[in-house]
Amino acid sequence: MQRVERTVLDLRRGVPVVIRDGRAMCLAAPVDGITAARFDDMRARAGGPVRLILNDHRLAHLGLDDPPKTAAIGLRPADTLIDAIRWAADPAAKWPATRPVSPATELESAALLLARRGLLIPAVLCMIPDAAAVPSIESRLASADLLAVSVADVWSHCRAAPSLERITEADVPLEAAPHSRFVVFREAGVLREHVAILIGDSAHWPVPVPVRAHSSCLTGDLFGSVRCDCGSQLRRSVSLIGKRGGGVLLYLAQEGRGTGLINKIRAYQIQDEGLDTVDADRVLGFGGDERDYAVAREMLAQLGITRIDLLTNNPTKLAGMNREPIRVASRSCIYGQLTNENRRYLATKATRAGHWLDALLTHPFDTDADALADADAGTDTDAGTDTGARERAPGR
């Protein structure tokens, strides 16, 4: 799968790659990062028509009713890279009814998958080379000036279970949990590192083990942004796990609900123009939550943990964690700090993503979140259906 990983890196650099399916091929480049000069060169070399590939989230925002999962839009000779960027990411753009939309091919869908794998906006430019251009492209492939990957390899790579390696560990005393140990995992193929923070003496952990799966949030966790509740939620998770007798906090490299830091800040800019957090992500072509919790489950499995009390307010996270080999035996809410700046964000997560936040949102800003969570505490006999669990609230 090294070739797939290398093509992802090329796309992140704005470099075109070749997608193959038998004798068929297309030249693909990301809208996110390609320069006008490289786009013009690619267009001239391919000789064939250019198609902009978008997913259903972006197509719906452009105004298309019931769009396919991925679709292709033919660009005209007069269309520029600026036009493609506008159709791919401009919040104000609407698709003209005179432009036909057709389902994307397997080649084009694979190119879109690669862009998404590289944390790029899911929008790619694909060109089927004409017969005259094929020898030149084959020559560039032979000289390694261009990279090629097959559709089958792309799908196999993207569907494969995560490959995690436990690399190193050390004691790292924390202010709220002096007896803590950091265990660092490396995820093969995507240049991501994840951390399991073991809090307390594992020999005396309660069963089920208290576990928080926390997605990284640079702005909230490190800089104390009040635009979200992530930083306060992270610190309260460490404290609560310690009070419960110890457990595990999984710190996952899943910034921006899995879209990456750049796209998270792009979404913030769109939110500043009036859209909520869900719609802002959809403007960019992302779903409401792009995370996958297979990595978190594998981390727990490698730590020998299978039965957990999950600290979350997020029903999607609950469902994602409650899969083999992990059983979520109970759920606890874990509230962050409610602020004037994050109230709308949290309300959107409650109303549009089903996060369990009503108890937090109906209290004043100065309500003690820890006391509120304790007041909500209960027990749950089947967290898979989540009729109650220990009621707590949503996290990133």
Steps between C-alpha positions, in 0.01 A plus 500: 500500500804730494405623153159616626666684788743668261220614269321653799815695584528620139140620507569689822781677313262591218671256261281306251492120519376228265214269597480173303234236450632245255587690183288801596665791674436853615724781616380636835591805705349656813315829480647567844863596437555480124642816343357667190823428311491130589130482412562656158796266439295196600216608273735547205678168554182292536330641196163358608202656680531617861244389758453633851416220744296587810314301765135513600554742791645768275258430216204542734639834614530608137128440469478159333205290613574142605859499365694175454771408751763634261441686177694655214446843353653571162708817480490706184815629325436849635472379862803579716640356820329786686166375367576149623600629844182704523281200415697283742504721809335843467208522749313733264537289185195343336513259211348630173219282372651507151803299614437124487610277787581132449600219738873474560692206357691250714821683407359834610348364822838349591667838446249661736575235763871579478438872550288426804770269634743790476274732707435714193168651400319213321513649152723379219566585137510195274603483137479202267803535271439481128686243289771747404580579865527141625861431382625813677323405822635144483849642454461720807376200698800295390738774614313539833412858411139396563362241742226255406272294722223254419136543598514161674796606714330826597186324618697228677712757681207718609291206619780325688494486877747745656849369556617619841838445660565562867824696485604634840375599845604695807364638825368855453353640824204731436372777723166326549642146482852467645510125427470503120681316224504599131495213249560620143373318191594559137236449231664362188446674170344825616778665703282518810592432861250429777550495877342286770532667840480236772376668817553332837613146576356266239494218756233692689296645215125454536316271260369610260804722446424874472609609150490834324569507122600864443573635154783752489400866493796736466295813559314374805739250660818705466394863468185498710257609228150561635353450154463131589492305826787266416771634731286501813352164404849352461614619842180391669537158340843455656367612838188283485690188396735555794209542742343178373811302589686530171455404139604611153480819299555440128637815334424451132650688204157589358503881492180668383281189539735327256533775238840633613612832645497697174145399415389563856621860480342534156172385655541757779527771236179377340328491840598863549289573192192353668490122445507251787774241555321223305413711196846658493658156466254405227588813303851356479373155404524331840238313700398599849761267651781348291662299780546126515557333836674185379832648617362563848365146525832355387691708756280364779536146368879529503476624859297192592179695565169375360224617738470873557300782656514755217517869586311666216191698404523398135270220374716449191808448716307260722400291199851516354664382822247227578633254243718192521719453687375784723178494699368827641342374821395848615522863399581809705450858390794737515411866469734774387455862600200676350589851379326773307736423210433124485129488587392501133758235412382271780133564424563401138665176608200427723228580246664381179734221612300369794766566764377462858541860614158611619600502866795729429322734260208564735725626781668841543857555379642492853355158584766259628527246217649233726213528746251495215653182359493337844133591535431329167686183595312174471554149376441333169457134428534523123704793374462369147142626493577784741172553674676677778855401584648729760368811333776729388564732203666523149858541412695551185 
